[in-house]
Short mmCIF file of C-alpha atoms in Angstrom, two decimals:
data_model
loop_
_atom_site.label_atom_id
_atom_site.label_comp_id
_atom_site.label_asym_id
_atom_site.label_seq_id
_atom_site.Cartn_x
_atom_site.Cartn_y
_atom_site.Cartn_z
CA MET A 16 0.00 0.00 0.00
CA ASN A 17 2.81 2.37 0.98
CA GLN A 18 4.55 1.56 -2.32
CA LEU A 19 1.54 2.60 -4.34
CA LEU A 20 1.25 5.71 -2.17
CA SER A 21 4.86 6.61 -3.00
CA ILE A 22 4.11 6.26 -6.70
CA ALA A 23 0.97 8.35 -6.28
CA ILE A 24 3.04 11.06 -4.57
CA PHE A 25 5.43 10.93 -7.48
CA VAL A 26 2.58 11.34 -9.97
CA GLY A 27 1.27 14.30 -8.00
CA PHE A 28 4.74 15.79 -7.85
CA GLY A 29 5.21 15.48 -11.60
CA VAL A 30 1.81 16.86 -12.57
CA GLY A 31 2.16 19.66 -10.05
CA PHE A 32 5.58 20.58 -11.39
CA VAL A 33 4.30 20.73 -14.96
CA PHE A 34 1.23 22.81 -14.21
CA PHE A 35 3.18 25.11 -11.89
CA ASN A 36 5.55 25.88 -14.74
CA LEU A 37 2.69 26.51 -17.15
CA LEU A 38 0.92 28.75 -14.62
CA VAL A 39 4.00 30.86 -13.84
CA GLY A 40 4.59 31.26 -17.56
CA ARG A 41 1.00 32.39 -18.07
CA LEU A 42 1.31 35.03 -15.33
CA VAL A 43 4.51 36.67 -16.49
CA ARG A 44 4.53 36.55 -20.28
CA PRO A 45 3.08 39.11 -22.68
CA SER A 46 0.17 38.36 -24.99
CA LEU A 47 0.16 40.41 -28.19
CA SER A 48 -1.29 38.05 -30.75
CA ASN A 49 -2.33 38.84 -34.28
CA ALA A 50 -3.57 36.75 -37.16
CA GLU A 51 -0.19 36.53 -38.87
CA LYS A 52 1.50 35.31 -35.72
CA GLU A 53 -1.12 32.69 -34.99
CA ALA A 54 -1.13 31.19 -38.47
CA ILE A 55 -0.10 27.57 -38.79
CA TYR A 56 3.54 27.34 -39.82
CA GLU A 57 4.08 25.14 -42.85
CA CYS A 58 7.23 26.68 -44.32
CA GLY A 59 5.48 30.04 -44.78
CA GLU A 60 2.98 28.76 -47.33
CA PRO A 61 -0.75 29.25 -46.72
CA THR A 62 -2.12 25.98 -45.42
CA ILE A 63 -4.50 23.91 -47.53
CA GLY A 64 -7.23 22.13 -45.58
CA THR A 65 -6.77 20.40 -42.25
CA SER A 66 -3.98 18.01 -41.48
CA TRP A 67 -6.35 15.29 -40.26
CA VAL A 68 -6.20 13.26 -43.44
CA GLN A 69 -5.80 9.58 -44.15
CA PHE A 70 -2.23 8.48 -43.57
CA ASP A 71 -0.10 5.73 -44.98
CA LEU A 72 -1.44 2.28 -44.11
CA ARG A 73 2.06 1.00 -43.38
CA PHE A 74 1.96 2.82 -40.02
CA TYR A 75 -1.20 0.90 -39.22
CA ILE A 76 0.47 -2.42 -40.05
CA VAL A 77 3.45 -1.60 -37.82
CA ALA A 78 1.07 -0.80 -34.98
CA LEU A 79 -0.72 -4.11 -35.53
CA PHE A 80 2.50 -6.12 -35.39
CA TYR A 81 3.57 -4.23 -32.30
CA LEU A 82 0.28 -5.06 -30.64
CA ILE A 83 0.69 -8.78 -31.29
CA PHE A 84 4.29 -8.86 -30.10
CA ASP A 85 3.74 -6.73 -27.04
CA VAL A 86 0.72 -8.62 -25.78
CA GLU A 87 2.66 -11.87 -26.04
CA LEU A 88 5.64 -10.28 -24.29
CA ALA A 89 3.45 -8.97 -21.49
CA LEU A 90 2.10 -12.49 -20.99
CA ILE A 91 5.62 -13.95 -20.92
CA TYR A 92 7.04 -11.79 -18.08
CA PRO A 93 5.56 -13.91 -15.24
CA TRP A 94 6.85 -16.99 -17.05
CA ALA A 95 10.37 -15.53 -17.11
CA ILE A 96 10.23 -14.76 -13.38
CA VAL A 97 9.42 -18.35 -12.36
CA TYR A 98 11.58 -20.00 -15.03
CA ARG A 99 14.53 -20.56 -12.69
CA GLU A 100 12.40 -22.26 -10.04
CA ILE A 101 10.47 -24.72 -12.22
CA PRO A 102 12.48 -25.00 -15.47
CA GLY A 103 10.85 -28.26 -16.59
CA GLU A 104 7.21 -27.15 -16.44
CA ALA A 105 8.10 -23.67 -17.64
CA LEU A 106 9.85 -25.08 -20.71
CA VAL A 107 6.89 -27.34 -21.56
CA LEU A 108 4.40 -24.52 -21.18
CA GLY A 109 6.53 -21.80 -22.70
CA THR A 110 7.71 -23.53 -25.86
CA PRO A 111 4.36 -23.46 -27.71
CA PHE A 112 3.91 -19.84 -26.69
CA LEU A 113 7.31 -18.75 -27.92
CA GLY A 114 6.86 -20.97 -30.97
CA ILE A 115 3.73 -19.05 -31.95
CA ILE A 116 5.62 -15.74 -31.72
CA ILE A 117 8.54 -17.03 -33.75
CA ILE A 118 6.38 -18.70 -36.41
CA GLY A 119 4.29 -15.55 -36.68
CA TYR A 120 7.41 -13.43 -36.98
CA ALA A 121 8.84 -15.72 -39.66
CA TYR A 122 5.57 -15.46 -41.61
CA GLU A 123 5.64 -11.66 -41.37
CA TRP A 124 9.16 -11.69 -42.74
CA TYR A 125 8.24 -14.14 -45.53
CA SER A 126 5.12 -12.24 -46.58
CA GLY A 127 7.14 -9.05 -47.02
CA SER A 128 5.17 -7.10 -44.41
CA LEU A 129 8.38 -6.12 -42.64
CA ASP A 130 9.67 -4.23 -45.69
CA TRP A 131 9.08 -0.51 -45.39
CA VAL A 132 9.75 0.03 -49.10
CA ARG A 133 7.16 -2.22 -50.71
CA SER A 134 7.90 -4.04 -53.91
CA THR A 135 5.66 -3.37 -56.88
CA ILE A 136 5.83 -7.11 -57.58
CA ASN A 137 3.33 -7.85 -54.81
CA THR A 138 0.96 -5.00 -55.58
CA SER A 139 -2.64 -5.41 -56.60
CA TYR A 140 -2.74 -1.83 -57.90
CA LYS A 141 -3.88 -1.77 -61.48
CA GLY A 142 -2.78 1.68 -62.58
CA THR A 143 -4.37 3.16 -65.65
CA ALA A 144 -6.61 1.00 -67.79
CA GLY A 145 -5.17 -2.26 -68.97
CA ILE A 146 -1.79 -2.03 -67.22
CA ASP A 147 -0.76 -4.74 -64.78
CA MET A 148 1.87 -3.13 -62.55
CA ALA A 149 2.84 -6.37 -60.87
CA SER A 150 3.69 -8.27 -64.04
CA LEU A 151 5.46 -5.25 -65.54
CA ALA A 152 7.60 -4.93 -62.44
CA ARG A 153 8.64 -8.57 -62.71
CA ARG A 154 10.20 -8.04 -66.11
CA ASP A 155 13.52 -6.49 -66.90
CA PRO A 156 13.16 -2.93 -68.23
CA GLU A 157 15.79 -3.51 -70.90
CA VAL A 158 13.85 -6.47 -72.26
CA LEU A 159 10.73 -4.32 -72.33
CA GLU A 160 12.53 -1.63 -74.27
CA GLU A 161 13.78 -4.19 -76.76
CA GLN A 162 10.24 -5.50 -77.19
CA ALA A 163 8.99 -1.97 -77.77
CA ALA A 164 11.71 -1.43 -80.36
CA GLY A 165 10.86 -4.74 -82.06
CA GLN A 166 7.17 -3.83 -82.33
CA ALA A 167 8.10 -0.51 -83.89
CA MET B 3 4.14 6.24 8.99
CA SER B 4 6.77 3.55 8.69
CA ALA B 5 10.49 4.26 8.41
CA GLN B 6 10.45 2.83 4.88
CA PHE B 7 7.82 5.34 3.81
CA ILE B 8 9.80 8.28 5.18
CA THR B 9 12.95 7.04 3.43
CA SER B 10 10.99 6.73 0.21
CA VAL B 11 9.63 10.25 0.38
CA VAL B 12 13.04 11.73 1.23
CA THR B 13 14.61 9.85 -1.69
CA LEU B 14 11.82 11.02 -3.97
CA VAL B 15 12.23 14.70 -3.13
CA VAL B 16 16.04 14.69 -3.20
CA ILE B 17 16.32 12.73 -6.44
CA ALA B 18 13.56 14.66 -8.22
CA LYS B 19 15.14 18.01 -7.35
CA LEU B 20 18.60 16.76 -8.25
CA ILE B 21 17.50 15.52 -11.64
CA MET B 22 15.54 18.65 -12.46
CA VAL B 23 18.61 20.78 -11.86
CA SER B 24 20.87 18.37 -13.72
CA CYS B 25 18.35 18.40 -16.59
CA ALA B 26 19.03 22.10 -17.10
CA TYR B 27 22.77 21.56 -16.96
CA LEU B 28 22.47 18.61 -19.34
CA ILE B 29 21.34 21.09 -21.98
CA LEU B 30 24.45 23.17 -21.33
CA LEU B 31 26.56 20.01 -21.53
CA GLU B 32 24.91 19.11 -24.82
CA ARG B 33 25.77 22.50 -26.30
CA LYS B 34 29.31 22.32 -24.96
CA VAL B 35 29.89 18.82 -26.36
CA ALA B 36 28.42 19.92 -29.69
CA ALA B 37 30.83 22.84 -29.70
CA TRP B 38 33.84 20.67 -28.88
CA THR B 39 32.85 18.18 -31.57
CA GLN B 40 32.60 20.95 -34.14
CA ASP B 41 35.75 22.75 -32.96
CA ARG B 42 33.89 25.72 -31.48
CA ILE B 43 33.87 27.15 -27.96
CA GLY B 44 30.18 26.95 -27.15
CA PRO B 45 28.17 29.08 -24.73
CA ASN B 46 30.60 30.96 -22.48
CA ARG B 47 29.19 34.47 -22.07
CA VAL B 48 26.45 34.06 -19.44
CA GLY B 49 28.25 33.82 -16.13
CA LEU B 50 26.68 33.68 -12.71
CA SER B 51 26.75 37.44 -12.06
CA PHE B 52 23.65 38.39 -14.14
CA GLY B 53 24.77 42.00 -13.93
CA VAL B 54 24.05 42.11 -10.19
CA LEU B 55 26.46 39.89 -8.31
CA PRO B 56 30.15 40.82 -8.09
CA ILE B 57 31.45 37.77 -10.00
CA ARG B 58 33.93 38.80 -12.67
CA HIS B 59 34.64 35.30 -14.01
CA HIS B 60 32.58 33.89 -16.90
CA CYS B 61 32.11 30.55 -15.06
CA TRP B 62 32.28 28.67 -18.40
CA GLY B 63 28.71 29.64 -19.23
CA ALA B 64 27.20 28.21 -16.06
CA GLY B 65 24.45 30.84 -16.05
CA GLN B 66 23.19 29.80 -19.48
CA PRO B 67 20.50 27.32 -18.29
CA LEU B 68 19.07 29.94 -15.91
CA ALA B 69 19.01 32.57 -18.63
CA ASP B 70 17.36 30.10 -21.03
CA GLY B 71 14.73 29.26 -18.44
CA ILE B 72 13.89 32.92 -17.82
CA LYS B 73 13.74 33.54 -21.56
CA LEU B 74 11.34 30.62 -22.06
CA PHE B 75 9.07 31.83 -19.23
CA LEU B 76 8.87 35.28 -20.79
CA LYS B 77 8.21 34.11 -24.36
CA GLU B 78 4.77 34.71 -25.75
CA ASP B 79 2.62 31.61 -25.92
CA TYR B 80 0.17 31.34 -28.78
CA THR B 81 -2.15 28.62 -29.95
CA PRO B 82 -2.88 28.42 -33.67
CA PRO B 83 -6.53 28.34 -34.76
CA GLY B 84 -8.09 24.96 -35.37
CA VAL B 85 -6.00 22.94 -32.94
CA ASP B 86 -7.57 20.46 -30.56
CA ARG B 87 -7.03 22.60 -27.44
CA GLY B 88 -7.40 19.92 -24.80
CA LEU B 89 -4.97 17.52 -26.40
CA PHE B 90 -2.65 20.40 -27.32
CA LEU B 91 -2.21 21.21 -23.64
CA LEU B 92 -2.18 17.58 -22.55
CA ALA B 93 0.61 16.45 -24.89
CA PRO B 94 3.62 18.10 -23.14
CA VAL B 95 2.28 16.96 -19.77
CA ILE B 96 2.14 13.36 -20.99
CA VAL B 97 5.70 13.66 -22.28
CA VAL B 98 7.15 14.96 -19.02
CA VAL B 99 5.27 13.06 -16.32
CA PRO B 100 6.02 9.44 -17.42
CA ALA B 101 9.68 10.35 -17.91
CA MET B 102 9.76 11.43 -14.26
CA LEU B 103 7.75 8.45 -13.01
CA GLY B 104 10.49 6.08 -14.15
CA TRP B 105 12.81 7.36 -11.40
CA ALA B 106 10.45 6.05 -8.73
CA VAL B 107 11.65 2.44 -8.78
CA ILE B 108 15.37 2.90 -9.40
CA PRO B 109 17.45 1.69 -6.42
CA TRP B 110 19.69 4.73 -6.20
CA GLY B 111 21.65 3.86 -3.09
CA GLY B 112 21.14 0.20 -2.22
CA TYR B 113 19.97 -0.41 1.37
CA LEU B 114 20.11 1.75 4.46
CA GLY B 115 20.56 0.05 7.82
CA TRP B 116 18.51 1.98 10.41
CA GLY B 117 18.41 0.41 13.83
CA ASP B 118 17.72 -3.23 13.13
CA SER B 119 15.61 -2.66 10.01
CA VAL B 120 16.79 -2.56 6.41
CA LEU B 121 15.34 0.28 4.33
CA HIS B 122 15.30 0.59 0.55
CA VAL B 123 16.73 3.86 -0.75
CA THR B 124 14.07 3.92 -3.48
CA ALA B 125 11.01 6.07 -3.95
CA ALA B 126 8.81 2.99 -4.46
CA PRO B 127 10.37 -0.45 -3.86
CA ILE B 128 7.73 -2.43 -5.78
CA HIS B 129 8.10 -6.08 -6.72
CA ILE B 130 7.86 -5.66 -10.48
CA GLY B 131 10.04 -2.59 -10.71
CA VAL B 132 11.66 -3.39 -14.04
CA ILE B 133 8.34 -4.13 -15.75
CA TYR B 134 6.91 -0.94 -14.24
CA MET B 135 9.75 1.05 -15.82
CA LEU B 136 9.09 -0.51 -19.21
CA ALA B 137 5.35 0.16 -18.95
CA ILE B 138 5.80 3.78 -17.86
CA GLY B 139 8.41 4.34 -20.54
CA SER B 140 6.00 3.33 -23.28
CA LEU B 141 3.47 5.95 -22.14
CA ALA B 142 5.71 8.68 -23.53
CA VAL B 143 4.69 7.77 -27.07
CA TYR B 144 1.21 9.15 -26.36
CA GLY B 145 2.59 12.60 -25.67
CA VAL B 146 4.46 12.75 -28.93
CA VAL B 147 1.63 11.38 -31.03
CA LEU B 148 -0.97 13.63 -29.37
CA GLY B 149 1.27 16.67 -29.85
CA GLY B 150 1.58 15.85 -33.54
CA TYR B 151 -2.12 15.08 -33.94
CA ALA B 152 -3.52 18.07 -32.04
CA SER B 153 -1.39 20.70 -33.81
CA ASN B 154 -3.40 20.71 -37.07
CA ASN B 155 -0.11 20.99 -38.93
CA LYS B 156 0.83 18.50 -41.61
CA TYR B 157 4.48 18.38 -40.62
CA SER B 158 3.58 17.83 -36.98
CA PHE B 159 1.21 15.07 -37.96
CA LEU B 160 3.87 13.33 -40.02
CA GLY B 161 6.38 13.72 -37.21
CA GLY B 162 3.94 12.24 -34.73
CA LEU B 163 3.26 9.29 -37.01
CA ARG B 164 6.94 8.64 -37.53
CA ALA B 165 7.60 8.87 -33.82
CA THR B 166 4.84 6.35 -33.14
CA ALA B 167 6.14 3.81 -35.63
CA GLN B 168 9.70 4.26 -34.38
CA MET B 169 8.93 4.03 -30.67
CA LEU B 170 6.63 1.04 -31.14
CA SER B 171 9.20 -0.80 -33.23
CA TYR B 172 12.05 -0.28 -30.79
CA GLU B 173 9.96 -1.16 -27.78
CA ILE B 174 9.82 -4.82 -28.82
CA PRO B 175 13.61 -5.47 -28.71
CA GLN B 176 13.77 -3.39 -25.51
CA GLY B 177 11.11 -5.57 -23.92
CA LEU B 178 12.91 -8.70 -25.08
CA CYS B 179 16.17 -7.45 -23.52
CA VAL B 180 14.44 -6.87 -20.19
CA LEU B 181 12.83 -10.29 -20.49
CA THR B 182 16.21 -11.94 -21.02
CA VAL B 183 17.71 -10.24 -17.97
CA ILE B 184 14.72 -11.36 -15.88
CA LEU B 185 15.15 -14.87 -17.28
CA MET B 186 18.82 -14.90 -16.26
CA HIS B 187 18.22 -13.83 -12.66
CA GLY B 188 14.67 -14.98 -11.98
CA SER B 189 13.52 -11.71 -10.46
CA ALA B 190 11.89 -8.51 -11.66
CA ARG B 191 12.77 -6.46 -8.58
CA ALA B 192 15.13 -3.63 -9.37
CA ASP B 193 17.13 -3.94 -6.14
CA MET B 194 17.45 -7.73 -6.53
CA LEU B 195 18.82 -7.35 -10.07
CA VAL B 196 21.50 -4.99 -8.74
CA ASN B 197 22.31 -7.40 -5.89
CA PHE B 198 22.83 -10.27 -8.34
CA GLN B 199 25.23 -8.15 -10.34
CA ALA B 200 27.03 -6.95 -7.21
CA ASN B 201 27.58 -10.56 -6.13
CA ALA B 202 28.88 -11.69 -9.52
CA VAL B 203 29.85 -9.74 -12.63
CA TRP B 204 27.83 -7.01 -14.34
CA ASN B 205 25.34 -8.13 -16.96
CA ALA B 206 27.08 -6.05 -19.63
CA VAL B 207 30.02 -8.46 -19.36
CA TYR B 208 27.88 -11.60 -19.65
CA GLN B 209 25.49 -10.23 -22.30
CA PRO B 210 27.37 -7.61 -24.36
CA VAL B 211 25.19 -8.02 -27.45
CA LEU B 212 22.08 -7.47 -25.37
CA ALA B 213 23.60 -4.38 -23.74
CA VAL B 214 24.39 -2.79 -27.10
CA ILE B 215 20.89 -3.53 -28.39
CA PHE B 216 19.31 -2.12 -25.25
CA PHE B 217 21.33 1.07 -25.55
CA THR B 218 20.26 1.44 -29.18
CA CYS B 219 16.63 1.00 -28.16
CA ILE B 220 17.00 3.67 -25.47
CA LEU B 221 18.35 6.11 -28.05
CA ALA B 222 15.38 5.34 -30.30
CA GLU B 223 12.88 5.63 -27.47
CA CYS B 224 14.22 9.07 -26.51
CA ASN B 225 14.05 10.27 -30.13
CA ARG B 226 17.75 11.03 -29.94
CA ALA B 227 19.99 11.21 -32.98
CA PRO B 228 20.65 9.09 -35.02
CA PHE B 229 16.97 8.22 -34.43
CA ASP B 230 15.56 11.77 -34.35
CA LEU B 231 13.32 11.32 -37.38
CA ALA B 232 10.30 12.64 -35.52
CA GLU B 233 11.78 16.12 -35.38
CA ALA B 234 14.04 16.07 -38.43
CA GLU B 235 14.45 19.80 -39.05
CA GLN B 236 15.41 19.44 -42.68
CA GLU B 237 12.36 17.36 -43.57
CA LEU B 238 9.60 18.25 -41.12
CA VAL B 239 10.32 21.86 -39.99
CA GLY B 240 10.31 20.89 -36.31
CA GLY B 241 8.30 17.69 -36.28
CA TYR B 242 5.69 17.20 -33.61
CA HIS B 243 6.53 20.40 -31.71
CA THR B 244 6.40 22.83 -34.66
CA GLU B 245 3.35 24.66 -33.32
CA TYR B 246 4.45 24.74 -29.70
CA SER B 247 6.00 27.81 -28.16
CA SER B 248 7.11 29.18 -24.83
CA MET B 249 6.71 26.93 -21.77
CA LYS B 250 4.87 24.16 -23.60
CA TRP B 251 7.78 23.80 -25.99
CA ALA B 252 10.18 23.90 -23.05
CA LEU B 253 8.26 21.02 -21.47
CA PHE B 254 8.77 18.93 -24.61
CA PHE B 255 12.44 19.78 -24.52
CA MET B 256 12.72 18.96 -20.82
CA GLY B 257 10.81 15.73 -21.37
CA GLU B 258 13.42 14.60 -23.88
CA TYR B 259 16.25 15.16 -21.42
CA MET B 260 14.34 13.58 -18.54
CA HIS B 261 13.66 10.61 -20.76
CA MET B 262 17.38 10.37 -21.48
CA ILE B 263 18.16 10.33 -17.76
CA THR B 264 15.49 7.67 -17.15
CA GLY B 265 16.83 5.55 -19.99
CA ALA B 266 20.43 5.85 -18.80
CA ALA B 267 19.39 4.92 -15.26
CA PHE B 268 17.47 1.92 -16.61
CA PHE B 269 20.55 0.80 -18.56
CA THR B 270 22.77 1.23 -15.49
CA LEU B 271 20.32 -0.76 -13.41
CA LEU B 272 20.05 -3.65 -15.85
CA PHE B 273 23.53 -3.90 -17.31
CA LEU B 274 26.08 -1.79 -15.43
CA GLY B 275 25.40 -3.10 -11.95
CA GLY B 276 23.56 -0.13 -10.46
CA TRP B 277 25.43 1.26 -7.46
CA ASP B 278 28.04 -1.50 -7.63
CA LEU B 279 31.74 -0.84 -8.05
CA PRO B 280 34.26 -3.68 -7.77
CA LEU B 281 35.66 -2.50 -4.41
CA LEU B 282 32.40 -1.16 -3.05
CA SER B 283 30.05 -4.12 -3.31
CA GLU B 284 30.91 -5.92 -0.07
CA PRO B 285 28.75 -4.27 2.64
CA LEU B 286 25.26 -4.67 1.19
CA VAL B 287 23.61 -2.69 3.98
CA GLY B 288 25.30 0.38 5.36
CA GLY B 289 24.96 3.73 7.03
CA ILE B 290 24.12 7.05 5.46
CA ALA B 291 27.69 7.68 4.25
CA LEU B 292 27.73 4.41 2.30
CA VAL B 293 24.31 5.12 0.83
CA LEU B 294 25.45 8.54 -0.35
CA LEU B 295 28.59 7.01 -1.85
CA LYS B 296 26.55 4.37 -3.69
CA THR B 297 24.15 7.03 -4.97
CA GLY B 298 27.16 8.96 -6.20
CA VAL B 299 28.44 5.89 -8.06
CA PHE B 300 25.02 5.31 -9.64
CA ILE B 301 24.73 8.94 -10.74
CA GLY B 302 28.30 8.86 -12.05
CA LYS B 303 27.48 5.89 -14.28
CA VAL B 304 24.33 7.65 -15.49
CA ALA B 305 26.38 10.77 -16.26
CA LEU B 306 28.88 8.75 -18.30
CA LEU B 307 26.04 7.20 -20.31
CA LEU B 308 24.49 10.62 -20.90
CA PHE B 309 27.81 11.90 -22.19
CA LEU B 310 27.96 8.89 -24.51
CA MET B 311 24.44 9.67 -25.81
CA ILE B 312 25.36 13.29 -26.53
CA TRP B 313 28.58 12.23 -28.16
CA ILE B 314 26.68 9.82 -30.44
CA ARG B 315 24.20 12.53 -31.36
CA TRP B 316 26.89 14.88 -32.63
CA THR B 317 28.88 12.15 -34.39
CA LEU B 318 26.44 10.02 -36.36
CA PRO B 319 24.17 11.21 -39.19
CA ARG B 320 20.45 10.56 -39.13
CA PHE B 321 18.90 7.33 -40.43
CA ARG B 322 16.54 7.15 -43.37
CA PHE B 323 13.10 5.93 -42.34
CA ASP B 324 13.23 2.58 -44.14
CA GLN B 325 16.69 1.91 -42.68
CA LEU B 326 15.29 2.65 -39.25
CA MET B 327 12.44 0.20 -39.64
CA ARG B 328 14.70 -2.44 -41.17
CA LEU B 329 17.17 -2.15 -38.28
CA ALA B 330 14.39 -2.74 -35.75
CA TRP B 331 12.32 -5.42 -37.46
CA ARG B 332 14.97 -7.36 -39.34
CA GLY B 333 18.05 -6.68 -37.23
CA LEU B 334 17.40 -6.19 -33.54
CA ILE B 335 14.31 -8.37 -33.05
CA PRO B 336 15.73 -11.64 -34.46
CA ILE B 337 19.06 -11.16 -32.65
CA THR B 338 17.31 -10.45 -29.35
CA LEU B 339 15.03 -13.46 -29.85
CA LEU B 340 18.11 -15.64 -30.45
CA VAL B 341 19.84 -14.31 -27.32
CA MET B 342 16.68 -14.92 -25.32
CA LEU B 343 16.39 -18.52 -26.52
CA MET B 344 20.08 -19.06 -25.81
CA THR B 345 19.69 -17.72 -22.28
CA GLY B 346 16.63 -19.89 -21.73
CA VAL B 347 18.52 -23.03 -22.75
CA MET B 348 21.48 -21.98 -20.61
CA VAL B 349 19.32 -21.54 -17.51
CA PHE B 350 17.51 -24.81 -18.20
CA LEU B 351 20.79 -26.76 -18.40
CA GLN B 352 22.01 -24.92 -15.26
CA GLN B 353 25.19 -23.74 -16.91
CA PRO B 354 27.38 -21.04 -15.32
CA ALA B 355 26.81 -17.46 -16.48
CA TRP B 356 29.98 -17.17 -18.58
CA VAL B 357 28.34 -19.55 -21.09
CA ALA B 358 26.13 -16.58 -21.95
CA LEU B 359 29.22 -14.64 -23.03
CA VAL B 360 30.24 -17.45 -25.41
CA GLY B 361 26.68 -17.65 -26.71
CA ASN B 362 26.59 -13.88 -27.26
CA GLY B 363 29.83 -14.06 -29.22
CA LEU B 364 28.51 -16.88 -31.40
CA ILE B 365 25.25 -15.02 -32.06
CA ALA B 366 27.15 -11.85 -32.99
CA LEU B 367 29.33 -13.82 -35.42
CA LEU B 368 26.25 -15.50 -36.89
CA ALA B 369 24.52 -12.15 -37.36
CA VAL B 370 27.56 -10.63 -39.05
CA TRP B 371 27.97 -13.64 -41.32
CA LEU B 372 24.30 -14.18 -42.15
CA GLY B 373 23.22 -10.55 -42.45
CA PRO B 374 24.53 -9.83 -45.97
CA ARG B 375 23.50 -13.31 -47.18
CA ILE B 376 19.75 -12.94 -46.56
CA PRO B 377 18.06 -12.54 -49.97
CA GLN B 378 16.49 -9.11 -50.37
CA GLY B 379 14.90 -9.90 -53.77
CA ALA B 380 11.29 -9.06 -52.99
CA ALA B 381 12.16 -5.57 -51.83
CA ILE B 382 13.84 -4.47 -55.05
CA ASN B 383 11.72 -2.26 -57.26
CA ARG B 384 12.20 -2.14 -60.99
CA ARG B 385 11.24 0.87 -63.00
CA VAL B 386 7.84 0.27 -64.58
CA PRO B 387 7.62 2.00 -67.96
CA LEU B 388 4.06 3.30 -67.79
CA PRO B 389 2.88 4.59 -71.17
CA GLY B 390 3.10 8.36 -71.36
CA SER B 391 5.64 8.69 -68.55
CA ARG B 392 9.07 10.12 -69.16
CA PHE B 393 10.56 6.66 -68.75
CA CYS B 394 8.58 5.37 -71.72
CA PRO B 395 9.40 7.50 -74.75
CA PRO B 396 6.78 7.68 -77.51
CA LYS B 397 7.25 5.17 -80.29
CA PRO B 398 9.41 6.60 -83.11
CA VAL B 399 7.32 7.66 -86.08
CA ASN B 400 8.22 5.61 -89.13
CA PRO B 401 9.49 8.15 -91.70
CA THR B 402 8.56 5.94 -94.71
CA SER B 403 4.81 5.79 -93.95
#
């Protein structure tokens, strides 16, 4: 109980420190705002629309992988603490668990989800009418140029 | 009101004040080290006289942090239109407070013998101290992402996103490192981990690969160079704190340095033996003088690590974002998983701890040998000659037709 109280005191200390600083700043500083000064700074250009737009889906995938890994890790900590006392049972119970993480990780690697720069080879994007990006990306550009020259 | 509780509160107040002051001087140190690295002199004009006191000497710029603080208090604070005001105010608070909370469980000075009771010189001697530190450390990502999201600025938003992906990715190897250390010693108590190292050899000697990886993860978690992509000035103006000014900006800045101190203390606790020095480890419980000495040793190790972090920042160039993600997901995570499995097998077979050193060496050799040999084929992009693009010239007109 006392331990949690100490942590609670620490939280209060931290929050108090932060808000004290903000309050003192508010009391002493000037406030002479105008529209130019308050404009959003994007390299001096006038802003276009809000910034709350759809972002790249790769960030979402990273967050998803993190979630899977971290939940499994959080479940493994108690296992690691008792491992020294009951190594036999811990090994039997922990191996499938760790195996799932490692197999999942190997699949992520194999499926190319860990690449930040995605290959066009795996894309399903069709581009403009009648163009298959994936099959074009598989071929050598020099061969394609030769083909184009041959058709001409 | 037990004696332990009083000790805890005294430790809390002393350490918190000490670190807040050292946080200001860390900024001066950073500027000085930057200057030395770049063959400059650095800040040396603001002495301690401030035009009032009769001190003629420049004091090597020791008044600079105070002057900076006063300047930041007096700066005008403005909030751009269209921001999410609640989150805008909340973000710097969430950055600073978790960075401070980490200090609560660090065993700064070992044990204090008082009468016939043994007191922990820790603000909160909880049983899962190491896991608590990891959990609190990962709260800091909310501050950065909220700051980027609430600002209604596209650069801030991108910086916040980048910071999220980076911190999430580097938290996994960090967690695995902590897990391996717990696996080795069978305890998650911060003071017990230091005791184990004081009785034997520091963990950095037994697990050097793990120590290097953990240090890398700390750099990434603090958004320090070479991992400072979230606030890359050349790409994102200022990143997630572009729209912040005055004291709110200063809180972000302070949060970064506090996070550095927390990270360095965490590293010292896990890998550098905490308060332990080879000649100092024998009396585990001692009087106030010994506790102060041990605290001094702990803080000295933290200071060395902080100097190393600053040195790295001014020496190495910044990563590219895909290199950053590749280092985490394809470099650090598999190596840490291998070290963890190796440690698990070692503990199961009840081998002595130096086996871990051999295992670490073998894993490092394997990583160096295997790294360049992993096929990267799927990640290579070829140029696709889309019709009408500049890579696909129009077909030559046949002159005979």
